[in-house]
PDB file of C-alpha atoms in Angstrom:
ATOM      1  CA  MET V   1     -85.949 -85.588  -6.757  1.00 91.00           C
ATOM      2  CA  TYR V   2     -83.226 -84.887  -4.214  1.00 94.00           C
ATOM      3  CA  VAL V   3     -82.831 -82.038  -1.733  1.00 96.00           C
ATOM      4  CA  GLY V   4     -79.493 -81.152  -0.190  1.00 96.00           C
ATOM      5  CA  THR V   5     -78.932 -78.798   2.709  1.00 96.00           C
ATOM      6  CA  LEU V   6     -75.871 -77.265   4.312  1.00 96.00           C
ATOM      7  CA  SER V   7     -75.656 -75.432   7.612  1.00 97.00           C
ATOM      8  CA  PHE V   8     -72.507 -73.403   8.270  1.00 96.00           C
ATOM      9  CA  ASP V   9     -71.449 -72.352  11.758  1.00 96.00           C
ATOM     10  CA  LEU V  10     -69.159 -69.335  11.349  1.00 95.00           C
ATOM     11  CA  LEU V  11     -66.924 -67.300  13.620  1.00 95.00           C
ATOM     12  CA  LEU V  12     -66.599 -63.761  12.306  1.00 94.00           C
ATOM     13  CA  GLY V  13     -63.301 -61.908  12.457  1.00 86.00           C
ATOM     14  CA  ASP V  14     -62.959 -58.285  13.548  1.00 87.00           C
ATOM     15  CA  VAL V  15     -66.673 -57.534  14.059  1.00 90.00           C
ATOM     16  CA  ARG V  16     -67.853 -55.291  16.883  1.00 91.00           C
ATOM     17  CA  SER V  17     -71.553 -54.784  16.149  1.00 92.00           C
ATOM     18  CA  LEU V  18     -74.567 -56.397  14.528  1.00 91.00           C
ATOM     19  CA  LYS V  19     -74.334 -53.822  11.735  1.00 91.00           C
ATOM     20  CA  GLU V  20     -70.767 -54.931  10.950  1.00 92.00           C
ATOM     21  CA  LYS V  21     -71.931 -58.538  11.133  1.00 93.00           C
ATOM     22  CA  ARG V  22     -74.571 -57.870   8.459  1.00 93.00           C
ATOM     23  CA  SER V  23     -71.897 -56.331   6.222  1.00 92.00           C
ATOM     24  CA  VAL V  24     -69.976 -59.631   6.385  1.00 93.00           C
ATOM     25  CA  VAL V  25     -72.855 -62.132   6.235  1.00 94.00           C
ATOM     26  CA  ARG V  26     -75.012 -60.537   3.516  1.00 95.00           C
ATOM     27  CA  PRO V  27     -72.330 -60.679   0.786  1.00 96.00           C
ATOM     28  CA  ILE V  28     -71.676 -64.358   1.528  1.00 96.00           C
ATOM     29  CA  VAL V  29     -75.383 -65.209   1.278  1.00 96.00           C
ATOM     30  CA  ALA V  30     -75.754 -63.128  -1.907  1.00 97.00           C
ATOM     31  CA  GLU V  31     -72.743 -64.777  -3.564  1.00 96.00           C
ATOM     32  CA  LEU V  32     -74.030 -68.268  -2.756  1.00 96.00           C
ATOM     33  CA  GLN V  33     -77.404 -67.389  -4.292  1.00 96.00           C
ATOM     34  CA  ARG V  34     -75.916 -65.719  -7.361  1.00 96.00           C
ATOM     35  CA  ARG V  35     -73.170 -68.230  -8.200  1.00 96.00           C
ATOM     36  CA  PHE V  36     -74.957 -71.487  -7.416  1.00 95.00           C
ATOM     37  CA  ALA V  37     -78.710 -70.729  -7.670  1.00 94.00           C
ATOM     38  CA  VAL V  38     -79.345 -72.046  -4.157  1.00 96.00           C
ATOM     39  CA  SER V  39     -81.723 -70.808  -1.518  1.00 96.00           C
ATOM     40  CA  ALA V  40     -79.596 -69.319   1.282  1.00 96.00           C
ATOM     41  CA  ALA V  41     -80.190 -67.232   4.405  1.00 96.00           C
ATOM     42  CA  GLU V  42     -78.818 -66.400   7.826  1.00 94.00           C
ATOM     43  CA  VAL V  43     -80.704 -68.901   9.962  1.00 93.00           C
ATOM     44  CA  GLY V  44     -79.306 -68.598  13.472  1.00 87.00           C
ATOM     45  CA  ASP V  45     -77.238 -66.702  15.996  1.00 82.00           C
ATOM     46  CA  GLN V  46     -78.747 -63.392  14.798  1.00 84.00           C
ATOM     47  CA  ASP V  47     -78.240 -61.782  18.212  1.00 88.00           C
ATOM     48  CA  LEU V  48     -74.525 -62.701  18.465  1.00 88.00           C
ATOM     49  CA  TYR V  49     -72.260 -60.328  16.577  1.00 87.00           C
ATOM     50  CA  ARG V  50     -69.227 -62.626  16.213  1.00 93.00           C
ATOM     51  CA  ARG V  51     -71.127 -65.812  15.291  1.00 94.00           C
ATOM     52  CA  ALA V  52     -73.341 -66.601  12.321  1.00 94.00           C
ATOM     53  CA  ARG V  53     -75.232 -69.602  11.044  1.00 96.00           C
ATOM     54  CA  ILE V  54     -75.975 -69.710   7.325  1.00 96.00           C
ATOM     55  CA  GLY V  55     -78.249 -72.344   5.833  1.00 97.00           C
ATOM     56  CA  LEU V  56     -78.769 -73.264   2.209  1.00 97.00           C
ATOM     57  CA  ALA V  57     -80.833 -75.716   0.219  1.00 97.00           C
ATOM     58  CA  VAL V  58     -80.714 -76.975  -3.344  1.00 96.00           C
ATOM     59  CA  VAL V  59     -83.028 -79.268  -5.310  1.00 95.00           C
ATOM     60  CA  SER V  60     -81.761 -81.544  -8.080  1.00 92.00           C
ATOM     61  CA  GLY V  61     -82.796 -84.501 -10.157  1.00 90.00           C
ATOM     62  CA  GLY V  62     -79.648 -86.444  -9.327  1.00 89.00           C
ATOM     63  CA  THR V  63     -77.257 -86.910  -6.444  1.00 90.00           C
ATOM     64  CA  GLY V  64     -74.147 -86.262  -8.542  1.00 92.00           C
ATOM     65  CA  HIS V  65     -75.133 -82.701  -9.423  1.00 92.00           C
ATOM     66  CA  LEU V  66     -76.431 -82.113  -5.912  1.00 93.00           C
ATOM     67  CA  THR V  67     -73.173 -83.211  -4.287  1.00 94.00           C
ATOM     68  CA  ASP V  68     -71.148 -81.081  -6.717  1.00 95.00           C
ATOM     69  CA  VAL V  69     -73.130 -77.934  -5.902  1.00 95.00           C
ATOM     70  CA  LEU V  70     -72.919 -78.546  -2.147  1.00 96.00           C
ATOM     71  CA  ASP V  71     -69.151 -79.151  -2.391  1.00 96.00           C
ATOM     72  CA  ARG V  72     -68.626 -75.897  -4.312  1.00 96.00           C
ATOM     73  CA  CYS V  73     -70.744 -73.946  -1.816  1.00 96.00           C
ATOM     74  CA  GLU V  74     -68.739 -75.352   1.078  1.00 96.00           C
ATOM     75  CA  ARG V  75     -65.428 -74.469  -0.601  1.00 96.00           C
ATOM     76  CA  LEU V  76     -66.612 -70.913  -1.264  1.00 96.00           C
ATOM     77  CA  VAL V  77     -67.537 -70.298   2.384  1.00 96.00           C
ATOM     78  CA  ALA V  78     -64.375 -71.988   3.687  1.00 95.00           C
ATOM     79  CA  ALA V  79     -62.213 -69.782   1.446  1.00 95.00           C
ATOM     80  CA  ARG V  80     -63.643 -66.501   2.769  1.00 93.00           C
ATOM     81  CA  PRO V  81     -60.845 -64.798   4.750  1.00 92.00           C
ATOM     82  CA  GLU V  82     -63.193 -62.753   6.963  1.00 91.00           C
ATOM     83  CA  VAL V  83     -64.794 -65.830   8.565  1.00 94.00           C
ATOM     84  CA  GLU V  84     -63.633 -69.025  10.214  1.00 94.00           C
ATOM     85  CA  LEU V  85     -65.693 -72.073   9.322  1.00 95.00           C
ATOM     86  CA  LEU V  86     -66.291 -73.887  12.622  1.00 95.00           C
ATOM     87  CA  SER V  87     -68.551 -76.665  11.346  1.00 96.00           C
ATOM     88  CA  VAL V  88     -70.670 -77.763   8.413  1.00 97.00           C
ATOM     89  CA  ARG V  89     -73.723 -79.968   8.604  1.00 97.00           C
ATOM     90  CA  ARG V  90     -74.783 -81.648   5.354  1.00 96.00           C
ATOM     91  CA  ARG V  91     -77.986 -83.539   4.694  1.00 95.00           C
ATOM     92  CA  LEU V  92     -79.324 -85.264   1.577  1.00 94.00           C
ATOM     93  CA  HIS V  93     -82.978 -86.199   1.224  1.00 92.00           C
ATOM     94  CA  GLY V  94     -84.477 -88.310  -1.559  1.00 88.00           C
ATOM     95  CA  ASP V  95     -87.956 -89.307  -2.691  1.00 80.00           C
ATOM     96  CA  GLU V  96     -87.698 -92.566  -0.757  1.00 76.00           C
ATOM     97  CA  ASP V  97     -87.149 -90.685   2.549  1.00 68.00           C
ATOM     98  CA  ASP V  98     -90.329 -90.498   4.596  1.00 56.00           C
TER      99      ASP V  98
END
């Protein structure tokens, strides 16, 4: 069993309130969950209205499928015009990791 995680650090475009921030972040999280069957959530910078941190995790039986899903998730977030992807942190964990 393998677990892969991604953490996205995002700069939001023309956002002036936390309410506007939610209207940008929620659709991204929902699309990741719907299209790729991953667990995703806003995991940081909740009090900053122009920054967001989204985390996701996926479990797979093999590293090939896991890497493919993580790559597609990263491309989806990077292609969103309303956000600027500042950084991505990727981690892979396997059964042999203790």
